[in-house]
Amino acid sequence: MRTISPRLLASWQRSENYGVSLEDVQPTFSGTYDDESLFVECGREVLTDLHDTLSSEPVGLMLTDADGLVLNRFSGDRQLLHALDDVHLAPGFSYSERQAGTNGLGLALADRVPTLVRAEDHYTLSLRLYTCAAAPVFDPVSGRLEGAVNLTTWSEKASDLLLALAQTAATSTANLMLARSQGRNPRRVTRGQVFRIEGLREQSENAPLRDLSDVWNKAVTRTVEALTAGRMVAAVGERGSGRATLLAQAVRQVHPHDRLFAVRSPAPRDTDSWFSVWTPELSRPNTGFVLCDVDDLSSPAAERLRTMLVGERTSDATACPVSAEHFDAIPLPLRGLVETVVQVPPLRERAADIMPLANHLAWRARRREVDFTTSASRALTDYAWPGNVEELAQTVREAASRTDVVDVRHLPPEMLSRSEHLSRIKAFERDEIVRVLNRPGATSESAAAELGMSRATVYRKLAQYGIQLPRRD
């Protein structure tokens, strides 16, 4: 007798709850998608090479976004292509689990792990002519789920290697993305550290976080009002913008004496240990949680978490707000609990917050006051901060570890340049120009001599790289 895996049973149950047809797949057609992203560019190149190798095989190769939208499709088998058109497994159609029921790419995206769904495993009968293998692709720098590689063939064809091919293509796509992102280091996870649960302490009296912008304070006030009224709150915005900090500040105002923990989402394979570590505390009085990045949770984990939040929290329990990039990214089981959504603007839209945050972060790094020159303050305030507060924190920590008075020469060279997407050689040249010109007492003549350039060339390079050297104090 065939054994049905728990993952497959859970997916079938979700498909039924979503109201997916048992007879025919009826996915939603979008027709528009971003075909110029780094993920699409690299995925297309990887699948094109793989298609050249498999051109004589009846295999459809597809790239999808994180919502299951099919972005492109390759196959040398016309009969298979026509058949895939009949079930709408084609560019522009969404094949998420919610839209098409249990299928390879939908289940891979829901659980965020490589998945093989054979003919009889599909929820909808019209898909049981096929076997599908899919592997999710994560951005190697941010760790964000970008989409999936999906391989589909006829159900009677041998499929033992299909999943391995999908995993190899997904890995190749991520590696190519890293190579083309100018060598930025991927997000590192310490061995054995698959998620974080941190106790959030009250701010030190020596380094209070004060004098923040009106837009930040209004967001905190709105969150406090919602929590006081007993409503479930979601703070949404770009990663690193301070969503968890905002929620923690608000919870502290409403429940100043309670224990408070920040809970980071786990890797899919570590969901069980994640639940076992912190959820026993859910029923404890005077204990609250800020659930960070819930958009990283798989659908089954979100459903399980919803059950616990609804069933194990007492009426007087401390609030349990969540954070995500945007409201629609919150898994549906948790989205239904959210009653108030608070938008957290990115740091580039809160210039008034940059120096108060920098001073606070510098004190945390050194445990004493660290000064910033006017030039450094101007450079920090003028920078766009694509990495938001997390990037500011790293920049300030590195600068404060080297000096008690931070000047522009202690800041990364790219902060003084408007140029982007430079090759490594050009980026090195830009950094050298900035380094030499930021030496105390440096002049254009001395910099040109050290760099082996004429003064005219130095000026031309400053314009080419968009280097803006702040005025000296």
Short mmCIF file of C-alpha atoms in Angstrom, two decimals:
data_model
loop_
_atom_site.label_atom_id
_atom_site.label_comp_id
_atom_site.label_asym_id
_atom_site.label_seq_id
_atom_site.Cartn_x
_atom_site.Cartn_y
_atom_site.Cartn_z
CA MET A 1 0.00 0.00 0.00
CA ARG A 2 1.35 3.41 -0.97
CA THR A 3 2.31 5.77 1.88
CA ILE A 4 1.23 9.40 1.46
CA SER A 5 3.69 11.91 2.87
CA PRO A 6 2.45 14.42 5.48
CA ARG A 7 3.54 17.27 3.19
CA LEU A 8 1.38 15.96 0.37
CA LEU A 9 -1.63 15.41 2.63
CA ALA A 10 -1.30 18.92 4.02
CA SER A 11 -1.11 20.35 0.50
CA TRP A 12 -4.23 18.44 -0.59
CA GLN A 13 -6.06 19.80 2.46
CA ARG A 14 -4.99 23.35 1.68
CA SER A 15 -6.05 22.89 -1.96
CA GLU A 16 -9.49 21.83 -0.79
CA ASN A 17 -9.70 24.79 1.57
CA TYR A 18 -8.72 27.12 -1.27
CA GLY A 19 -11.63 25.80 -3.31
CA VAL A 20 -9.45 24.47 -6.14
CA SER A 21 -11.35 22.43 -8.71
CA LEU A 22 -10.80 18.67 -8.62
CA GLU A 23 -11.38 18.38 -12.37
CA ASP A 24 -9.62 21.16 -14.24
CA VAL A 25 -6.92 23.59 -13.24
CA GLN A 26 -8.09 27.20 -13.52
CA PRO A 27 -5.07 29.43 -12.79
CA THR A 28 -5.22 33.22 -12.85
CA PHE A 29 -3.72 34.99 -15.87
CA SER A 30 -1.64 38.04 -15.07
CA GLY A 31 0.01 38.84 -18.36
CA THR A 32 2.46 41.33 -16.81
CA TYR A 33 5.61 40.66 -14.87
CA ASP A 34 9.14 42.01 -14.33
CA ASP A 35 11.31 40.44 -17.04
CA GLU A 36 14.38 42.61 -16.37
CA SER A 37 15.28 41.63 -12.81
CA LEU A 38 18.60 39.99 -11.99
CA PHE A 39 16.76 36.80 -11.04
CA VAL A 40 14.95 36.60 -14.39
CA GLU A 41 18.10 37.44 -16.33
CA CYS A 42 20.17 34.74 -14.62
CA GLY A 43 17.37 32.16 -14.54
CA ARG A 44 16.70 32.62 -18.25
CA GLU A 45 20.38 32.09 -19.04
CA VAL A 46 20.61 28.94 -16.92
CA LEU A 47 17.44 27.44 -18.40
CA THR A 48 18.54 28.30 -21.93
CA ASP A 49 21.76 26.34 -21.43
CA LEU A 50 19.85 23.44 -19.85
CA HIS A 51 17.34 23.49 -22.71
CA ASP A 52 20.19 23.16 -25.22
CA THR A 53 21.22 19.98 -23.42
CA LEU A 54 17.67 18.58 -23.17
CA SER A 55 16.33 19.83 -26.51
CA SER A 56 15.51 16.29 -27.67
CA GLU A 57 13.78 15.35 -24.42
CA PRO A 58 10.06 15.88 -23.62
CA VAL A 59 10.75 18.24 -20.73
CA GLY A 60 9.32 21.72 -20.15
CA LEU A 61 11.62 24.10 -18.30
CA MET A 62 10.08 27.10 -16.54
CA LEU A 63 11.03 29.97 -14.29
CA THR A 64 8.42 31.38 -11.90
CA ASP A 65 8.34 34.28 -9.50
CA ALA A 66 7.77 33.93 -5.76
CA ASP A 67 3.98 33.95 -6.26
CA GLY A 68 4.05 31.08 -8.75
CA LEU A 69 3.63 33.24 -11.85
CA VAL A 70 5.24 31.49 -14.83
CA LEU A 71 7.79 33.88 -16.35
CA ASN A 72 9.14 31.85 -19.26
CA ARG A 73 9.06 28.36 -20.72
CA PHE A 74 11.41 26.26 -22.84
CA SER A 75 10.90 22.89 -24.53
CA GLY A 76 11.87 21.22 -27.77
CA ASP A 77 8.82 18.94 -27.70
CA ARG A 78 5.90 20.57 -29.51
CA GLN A 79 3.39 17.97 -28.33
CA LEU A 80 4.32 18.69 -24.71
CA LEU A 81 4.10 22.45 -25.29
CA HIS A 82 0.58 22.13 -26.73
CA ALA A 83 -0.46 19.94 -23.80
CA LEU A 84 0.96 22.43 -21.30
CA ASP A 85 -0.97 25.19 -23.03
CA ASP A 86 -4.16 23.17 -22.49
CA VAL A 87 -3.61 23.22 -18.71
CA HIS A 88 -2.37 26.85 -18.79
CA LEU A 89 1.12 25.98 -17.58
CA ALA A 90 2.43 28.87 -19.64
CA PRO A 91 3.94 32.35 -19.17
CA GLY A 92 1.56 34.80 -17.57
CA PHE A 93 -0.40 32.22 -15.57
CA SER A 94 -0.06 31.74 -11.82
CA TYR A 95 0.52 28.15 -10.70
CA SER A 96 0.66 28.78 -6.97
CA GLU A 97 -0.87 26.15 -4.75
CA ARG A 98 -3.79 28.52 -4.10
CA GLN A 99 -4.52 28.83 -7.83
CA ALA A 100 -3.72 25.35 -9.15
CA GLY A 101 -3.80 23.07 -6.12
CA THR A 102 -1.03 20.62 -5.33
CA ASN A 103 1.64 20.77 -8.03
CA GLY A 104 5.43 20.76 -8.10
CA LEU A 105 6.18 24.45 -8.27
CA GLY A 106 3.26 25.48 -6.04
CA LEU A 107 4.31 23.09 -3.26
CA ALA A 108 7.99 24.03 -3.61
CA LEU A 109 7.09 27.69 -3.10
CA ALA A 110 4.67 26.97 -0.25
CA ASP A 111 7.15 24.84 1.71
CA ARG A 112 10.27 26.56 0.29
CA VAL A 113 12.06 23.27 -0.35
CA PRO A 114 12.79 21.26 -3.54
CA THR A 115 9.75 19.17 -4.43
CA LEU A 116 8.78 16.36 -6.81
CA VAL A 117 5.07 15.85 -7.48
CA ARG A 118 4.27 12.76 -9.52
CA ALA A 119 1.17 12.23 -11.62
CA GLU A 120 -1.10 10.78 -8.93
CA ASP A 121 0.10 13.33 -6.37
CA HIS A 122 -1.57 16.27 -8.12
CA TYR A 123 -4.78 17.55 -6.59
CA THR A 124 -6.46 18.32 -9.91
CA LEU A 125 -7.19 15.46 -12.30
CA SER A 126 -6.14 17.37 -15.42
CA LEU A 127 -2.56 17.57 -14.09
CA ARG A 128 -2.18 13.84 -13.58
CA LEU A 129 -0.70 13.45 -17.04
CA TYR A 130 2.47 15.11 -15.78
CA THR A 131 5.28 14.81 -13.28
CA CYS A 132 6.74 18.09 -12.00
CA ALA A 133 9.93 18.89 -10.11
CA ALA A 134 10.67 22.34 -8.74
CA ALA A 135 13.30 24.00 -6.56
CA PRO A 136 13.04 27.45 -4.97
CA VAL A 137 15.64 30.12 -5.75
CA PHE A 138 16.75 32.47 -2.97
CA ASP A 139 18.61 35.73 -3.48
CA PRO A 140 22.19 34.91 -2.38
CA VAL A 141 22.64 38.36 -0.81
CA SER A 142 19.34 39.08 0.95
CA GLY A 143 18.08 35.51 1.36
CA ARG A 144 14.75 36.54 -0.10
CA LEU A 145 12.69 33.99 -2.03
CA GLU A 146 12.82 35.09 -5.68
CA GLY A 147 10.92 32.26 -7.35
CA ALA A 148 11.46 28.71 -8.54
CA VAL A 149 12.83 26.56 -11.33
CA ASN A 150 10.23 24.05 -12.54
CA LEU A 151 10.72 21.02 -14.80
CA THR A 152 7.66 19.17 -16.15
CA THR A 153 7.47 15.98 -18.20
CA TRP A 154 4.92 13.29 -19.10
CA SER A 155 3.89 11.12 -16.19
CA GLU A 156 5.02 7.90 -17.88
CA LYS A 157 8.56 9.20 -18.40
CA ALA A 158 11.34 8.36 -15.97
CA SER A 159 11.60 11.20 -13.46
CA ASP A 160 14.33 10.12 -11.07
CA LEU A 161 16.74 12.79 -12.29
CA LEU A 162 14.13 15.52 -12.71
CA LEU A 163 14.40 16.86 -9.16
CA ALA A 164 18.19 16.78 -9.24
CA LEU A 165 18.16 18.81 -12.47
CA ALA A 166 15.76 21.35 -10.95
CA GLN A 167 17.96 21.72 -7.86
CA THR A 168 21.08 22.12 -9.98
CA ALA A 169 19.40 24.80 -12.12
CA ALA A 170 18.20 26.66 -9.02
CA THR A 171 21.68 26.57 -7.48
CA SER A 172 23.26 27.73 -10.74
CA THR A 173 20.79 30.61 -10.93
CA ALA A 174 21.62 31.76 -7.41
CA ASN A 175 25.36 31.47 -8.07
CA LEU A 176 25.07 33.49 -11.26
CA MET A 177 23.06 36.14 -9.41
CA LEU A 178 25.85 36.41 -6.84
CA ALA A 179 28.54 36.69 -9.51
CA ARG A 180 26.65 39.49 -11.23
CA SER A 181 25.86 41.40 -8.08
CA GLN A 182 29.46 42.66 -7.96
CA GLY A 183 30.73 40.12 -5.51
CA ARG A 184 28.59 41.14 -2.56
CA ASN A 185 28.76 38.52 0.16
CA PRO A 186 25.67 36.37 0.63
CA ARG A 187 23.85 36.46 3.92
CA ARG A 188 25.78 34.19 6.24
CA VAL A 189 24.13 31.90 8.74
CA THR A 190 26.31 30.63 11.55
CA ARG A 191 26.52 26.86 11.63
CA GLY A 192 23.66 25.58 13.76
CA GLN A 193 21.98 29.01 13.92
CA VAL A 194 18.91 28.69 11.75
CA PHE A 195 16.76 31.27 13.50
CA ARG A 196 16.98 33.77 16.33
CA ILE A 197 14.85 34.36 19.39
CA GLU A 198 16.08 37.43 21.21
CA GLY A 199 14.99 39.00 24.44
CA LEU A 200 14.29 42.69 23.84
CA ARG A 201 15.48 44.88 26.68
CA GLU A 202 14.41 48.39 27.43
CA GLN A 203 16.67 51.12 26.10
CA SER A 204 19.61 52.12 28.22
CA GLU A 205 19.29 55.47 29.94
CA ASN A 206 22.81 56.22 28.69
CA ALA A 207 21.82 55.80 25.03
CA PRO A 208 18.11 56.48 24.62
CA LEU A 209 16.74 56.53 21.10
CA ARG A 210 15.10 59.93 20.96
CA ASP A 211 14.50 62.90 18.67
CA LEU A 212 13.24 60.76 15.82
CA SER A 213 11.15 62.14 12.96
CA ASP A 214 7.45 62.92 13.09
CA VAL A 215 6.72 60.19 10.54
CA TRP A 216 8.34 57.59 12.81
CA ASN A 217 6.64 58.87 15.94
CA LYS A 218 3.25 58.90 14.22
CA ALA A 219 3.73 55.29 13.16
CA VAL A 220 4.61 54.34 16.75
CA THR A 221 1.57 56.20 18.07
CA ARG A 222 -0.75 54.47 15.60
CA THR A 223 0.69 51.11 16.63
CA VAL A 224 0.24 51.91 20.32
CA GLU A 225 -3.39 52.86 19.75
CA ALA A 226 -4.07 49.61 17.90
CA LEU A 227 -2.35 47.47 20.53
CA THR A 228 -4.20 49.26 23.33
CA ALA A 229 -7.45 48.44 21.58
CA GLY A 230 -6.43 44.77 21.41
CA ARG A 231 -5.97 44.68 17.64
CA MET A 232 -3.46 42.54 15.77
CA VAL A 233 -0.85 44.78 14.09
CA ALA A 234 1.40 44.21 11.08
CA ALA A 235 4.31 46.59 10.45
CA VAL A 236 5.14 46.52 6.75
CA GLY A 237 8.00 48.05 4.79
CA GLU A 238 11.39 47.34 3.32
CA ARG A 239 13.68 44.94 5.13
CA GLY A 240 15.98 46.68 7.55
CA SER A 241 13.74 49.75 7.80
CA GLY A 242 13.11 49.25 11.52
CA ARG A 243 9.83 47.34 11.51
CA ALA A 244 10.66 45.18 14.51
CA THR A 245 12.08 48.16 16.42
CA LEU A 246 8.88 50.12 15.85
CA LEU A 247 6.74 47.23 17.08
CA ALA A 248 8.95 46.71 20.11
CA GLN A 249 8.76 50.40 21.05
CA ALA A 250 4.98 50.31 20.81
CA VAL A 251 4.62 47.10 22.83
CA ARG A 252 6.92 48.55 25.49
CA GLN A 253 4.65 51.56 25.82
CA VAL A 254 1.55 49.40 26.21
CA HIS A 255 3.15 46.69 28.37
CA PRO A 256 6.21 48.34 29.97
CA HIS A 257 6.91 45.58 32.49
CA ASP A 258 6.33 42.46 30.38
CA ARG A 259 8.98 40.20 28.93
CA LEU A 260 9.34 40.77 25.19
CA PHE A 261 11.00 38.57 22.57
CA ALA A 262 11.78 39.05 18.89
CA VAL A 263 11.27 35.82 16.94
CA ARG A 264 12.92 35.44 13.53
CA SER A 265 11.49 33.03 10.96
CA PRO A 266 13.28 29.68 10.54
CA ALA A 267 14.62 27.84 7.54
CA PRO A 268 11.91 25.44 6.28
CA ARG A 269 13.72 22.34 7.53
CA ASP A 270 13.92 23.79 11.04
CA THR A 271 10.27 24.70 11.50
CA ASP A 272 9.58 21.99 14.09
CA SER A 273 12.48 23.00 16.33
CA TRP A 274 11.48 26.66 15.90
CA PHE A 275 7.99 25.96 17.21
CA SER A 276 9.28 23.82 20.07
CA VAL A 277 11.67 26.52 21.31
CA TRP A 278 9.35 29.49 21.80
CA THR A 279 5.69 28.60 21.43
CA PRO A 280 5.40 27.03 24.94
CA GLU A 281 5.75 30.61 26.17
CA LEU A 282 2.63 31.72 24.28
CA SER A 283 0.33 30.82 27.13
CA ARG A 284 2.47 32.48 29.80
CA PRO A 285 1.22 35.76 31.25
CA ASN A 286 3.21 38.98 30.86
CA THR A 287 5.13 37.61 27.86
CA GLY A 288 4.98 39.13 24.40
CA PHE A 289 6.50 38.43 21.01
CA VAL A 290 7.34 40.41 17.90
CA LEU A 291 7.16 37.96 14.99
CA CYS A 292 9.65 39.20 12.41
CA ASP A 293 9.58 38.52 8.66
CA VAL A 294 6.49 36.32 8.71
CA ASP A 295 6.50 36.54 4.90
CA ASP A 296 9.39 34.04 5.10
CA LEU A 297 7.15 31.41 6.67
CA SER A 298 5.85 28.54 4.57
CA SER A 299 2.08 28.14 4.27
CA PRO A 300 1.95 25.09 6.58
CA ALA A 301 4.03 26.89 9.22
CA ALA A 302 1.77 29.95 8.98
CA GLU A 303 -1.34 27.80 9.40
CA ARG A 304 0.18 26.09 12.42
CA LEU A 305 1.17 29.44 13.92
CA ARG A 306 -2.32 30.84 13.39
CA THR A 307 -3.81 27.87 15.26
CA MET A 308 -1.51 28.53 18.19
CA LEU A 309 -2.12 32.27 18.25
CA VAL A 310 -5.87 31.78 18.21
CA GLY A 311 -6.04 28.79 20.53
CA GLU A 312 -3.29 29.31 23.09
CA ARG A 313 -3.25 33.04 23.73
CA THR A 314 -5.28 34.26 26.69
CA SER A 315 -7.41 37.37 26.58
CA ASP A 316 -4.95 39.27 28.76
CA ALA A 317 -1.85 38.13 26.89
CA THR A 318 0.72 40.64 25.68
CA ALA A 319 0.39 41.63 22.03
CA CYS A 320 1.97 39.51 19.30
CA PRO A 321 2.44 41.84 16.28
CA VAL A 322 4.14 40.76 13.04
CA SER A 323 6.37 42.32 10.39
CA ALA A 324 6.59 41.74 6.63
CA GLU A 325 7.65 43.56 3.47
CA HIS A 326 4.05 44.25 2.48
CA PHE A 327 0.61 43.12 3.56
CA ASP A 328 -0.03 40.82 0.59
CA ALA A 329 3.23 38.97 1.34
CA ILE A 330 1.92 37.81 4.73
CA PRO A 331 0.79 34.17 4.42
CA LEU A 332 -2.99 34.02 4.17
CA PRO A 333 -3.59 32.20 7.49
CA LEU A 334 -1.87 35.05 9.37
CA ARG A 335 -3.13 37.79 7.09
CA GLY A 336 -6.66 37.05 8.23
CA LEU A 337 -5.71 37.89 11.82
CA VAL A 338 -4.26 41.32 11.01
CA GLU A 339 -6.57 44.21 11.88
CA THR A 340 -4.20 47.18 11.60
CA VAL A 341 -1.41 47.70 9.06
CA VAL A 342 1.28 50.28 9.85
CA GLN A 343 3.59 51.38 7.05
CA VAL A 344 7.25 51.87 8.04
CA PRO A 345 8.95 54.20 5.53
CA PRO A 346 12.47 53.33 4.34
CA LEU A 347 15.35 55.26 5.88
CA ARG A 348 15.88 57.32 2.70
CA GLU A 349 12.45 58.87 3.35
CA ARG A 350 13.34 59.66 6.97
CA ALA A 351 16.50 61.74 6.66
CA ALA A 352 15.79 63.36 10.04
CA ASP A 353 16.25 59.94 11.68
CA ILE A 354 19.72 59.24 10.31
CA MET A 355 21.90 61.16 12.76
CA PRO A 356 19.88 60.32 15.90
CA LEU A 357 20.16 56.67 14.85
CA ALA A 358 23.85 57.03 14.05
CA ASN A 359 24.59 58.51 17.48
CA HIS A 360 22.57 55.77 19.18
CA LEU A 361 24.27 53.02 17.18
CA ALA A 362 27.72 54.46 17.80
CA TRP A 363 27.10 54.51 21.56
CA ARG A 364 25.94 50.89 21.43
CA ALA A 365 29.13 49.95 19.56
CA ARG A 366 31.55 51.78 21.90
CA ARG A 367 29.52 52.25 25.10
CA ARG A 368 30.51 55.89 25.09
CA GLU A 369 29.85 59.01 23.05
CA VAL A 370 31.25 59.08 19.51
CA ASP A 371 31.27 62.35 17.59
CA PHE A 372 30.59 62.89 13.89
CA THR A 373 32.15 65.75 11.95
CA THR A 374 29.88 68.02 9.95
CA SER A 375 31.23 66.46 6.74
CA ALA A 376 30.51 62.94 7.96
CA SER A 377 27.03 63.91 9.13
CA ARG A 378 26.31 65.47 5.75
CA ALA A 379 27.54 62.36 3.91
CA LEU A 380 25.44 60.07 6.10
CA THR A 381 22.34 62.21 5.65
CA ASP A 382 22.75 62.55 1.88
CA TYR A 383 23.24 58.81 1.25
CA ALA A 384 20.24 56.81 -0.03
CA TRP A 385 20.75 53.80 2.31
CA PRO A 386 19.48 50.98 0.08
CA GLY A 387 20.09 48.62 2.99
CA ASN A 388 18.13 50.86 5.37
CA VAL A 389 18.92 50.90 9.10
CA GLU A 390 20.82 47.61 8.91
CA GLU A 391 23.29 49.18 6.48
CA LEU A 392 23.56 52.29 8.65
CA ALA A 393 24.26 50.14 11.70
CA GLN A 394 27.05 48.26 9.94
CA THR A 395 28.57 51.48 8.61
CA VAL A 396 28.49 53.19 12.01
CA ARG A 397 29.86 50.16 13.87
CA GLU A 398 32.83 49.87 11.51
CA ALA A 399 33.58 53.61 11.66
CA ALA A 400 33.14 53.89 15.44
CA SER A 401 35.47 50.94 16.02
CA ARG A 402 38.30 52.96 14.44
CA THR A 403 37.88 56.40 15.96
CA ASP A 404 36.16 58.61 18.54
CA VAL A 405 35.46 61.25 15.88
CA VAL A 406 33.98 59.87 12.66
CA ASP A 407 34.97 61.79 9.52
CA VAL A 408 34.25 61.07 5.85
CA ARG A 409 37.52 59.17 5.51
CA HIS A 410 36.11 56.59 7.92
CA LEU A 411 33.03 55.98 5.73
CA PRO A 412 32.74 53.56 2.79
CA PRO A 413 33.79 55.17 -0.53
CA GLU A 414 30.48 54.33 -2.22
CA MET A 415 28.75 56.73 0.15
CA LEU A 416 30.45 59.62 -1.63
CA SER A 417 29.66 58.36 -5.13
CA ARG A 418 26.49 58.38 -7.21
CA SER A 419 27.80 55.67 -9.55
CA GLU A 420 26.33 52.17 -9.42
CA HIS A 421 27.00 48.74 -10.94
CA LEU A 422 30.73 49.31 -11.41
CA SER A 423 33.08 46.53 -12.40
CA ARG A 424 35.54 45.48 -9.71
CA ILE A 425 38.37 47.33 -11.44
CA LYS A 426 36.41 50.57 -11.70
CA ALA A 427 35.10 50.22 -8.15
CA PHE A 428 38.71 49.80 -6.96
CA GLU A 429 39.76 52.92 -8.88
CA ARG A 430 36.87 54.92 -7.41
CA ASP A 431 37.70 53.76 -3.90
CA GLU A 432 41.36 54.70 -4.30
CA ILE A 433 40.46 58.21 -5.50
CA VAL A 434 38.15 58.72 -2.53
CA ARG A 435 40.73 57.32 -0.09
CA VAL A 436 43.55 59.55 -1.32
CA LEU A 437 41.46 62.72 -1.53
CA ASN A 438 40.11 62.18 1.97
CA ARG A 439 43.52 62.12 3.62
CA PRO A 440 44.08 65.08 5.96
CA GLY A 441 45.65 67.93 4.05
CA ALA A 442 45.23 66.26 0.66
CA THR A 443 45.06 68.53 -2.38
CA SER A 444 44.18 67.81 -5.98
CA GLU A 445 47.87 68.15 -6.89
CA SER A 446 49.11 65.72 -4.23
CA ALA A 447 46.30 63.26 -4.98
CA ALA A 448 47.05 63.35 -8.69
CA ALA A 449 50.74 62.69 -8.01
CA GLU A 450 50.01 59.73 -5.72
CA LEU A 451 47.45 58.26 -8.11
CA GLY A 452 49.72 58.71 -11.11
CA MET A 453 47.16 60.87 -12.91
CA SER A 454 47.05 64.42 -14.15
CA ARG A 455 44.86 66.89 -12.26
CA ALA A 456 42.54 67.00 -15.28
CA THR A 457 42.15 63.21 -15.15
CA VAL A 458 41.34 63.35 -11.43
CA TYR A 459 38.61 65.93 -12.07
CA ARG A 460 37.24 63.83 -14.95
CA LYS A 461 37.16 60.73 -12.75
CA LEU A 462 35.35 62.65 -10.00
CA ALA A 463 32.64 63.54 -12.51
CA GLN A 464 32.60 60.05 -14.06
CA TYR A 465 32.06 58.31 -10.73
CA GLY A 466 29.80 61.00 -9.33
CA ILE A 467 32.10 61.50 -6.35
CA GLN A 468 30.96 64.26 -4.02
CA LEU A 469 33.57 65.18 -1.45
CA PRO A 470 31.95 67.02 1.49
CA ARG A 471 33.40 70.35 2.49
CA ARG A 472 35.94 70.22 5.28
CA ASP A 473 35.03 71.49 8.76
#
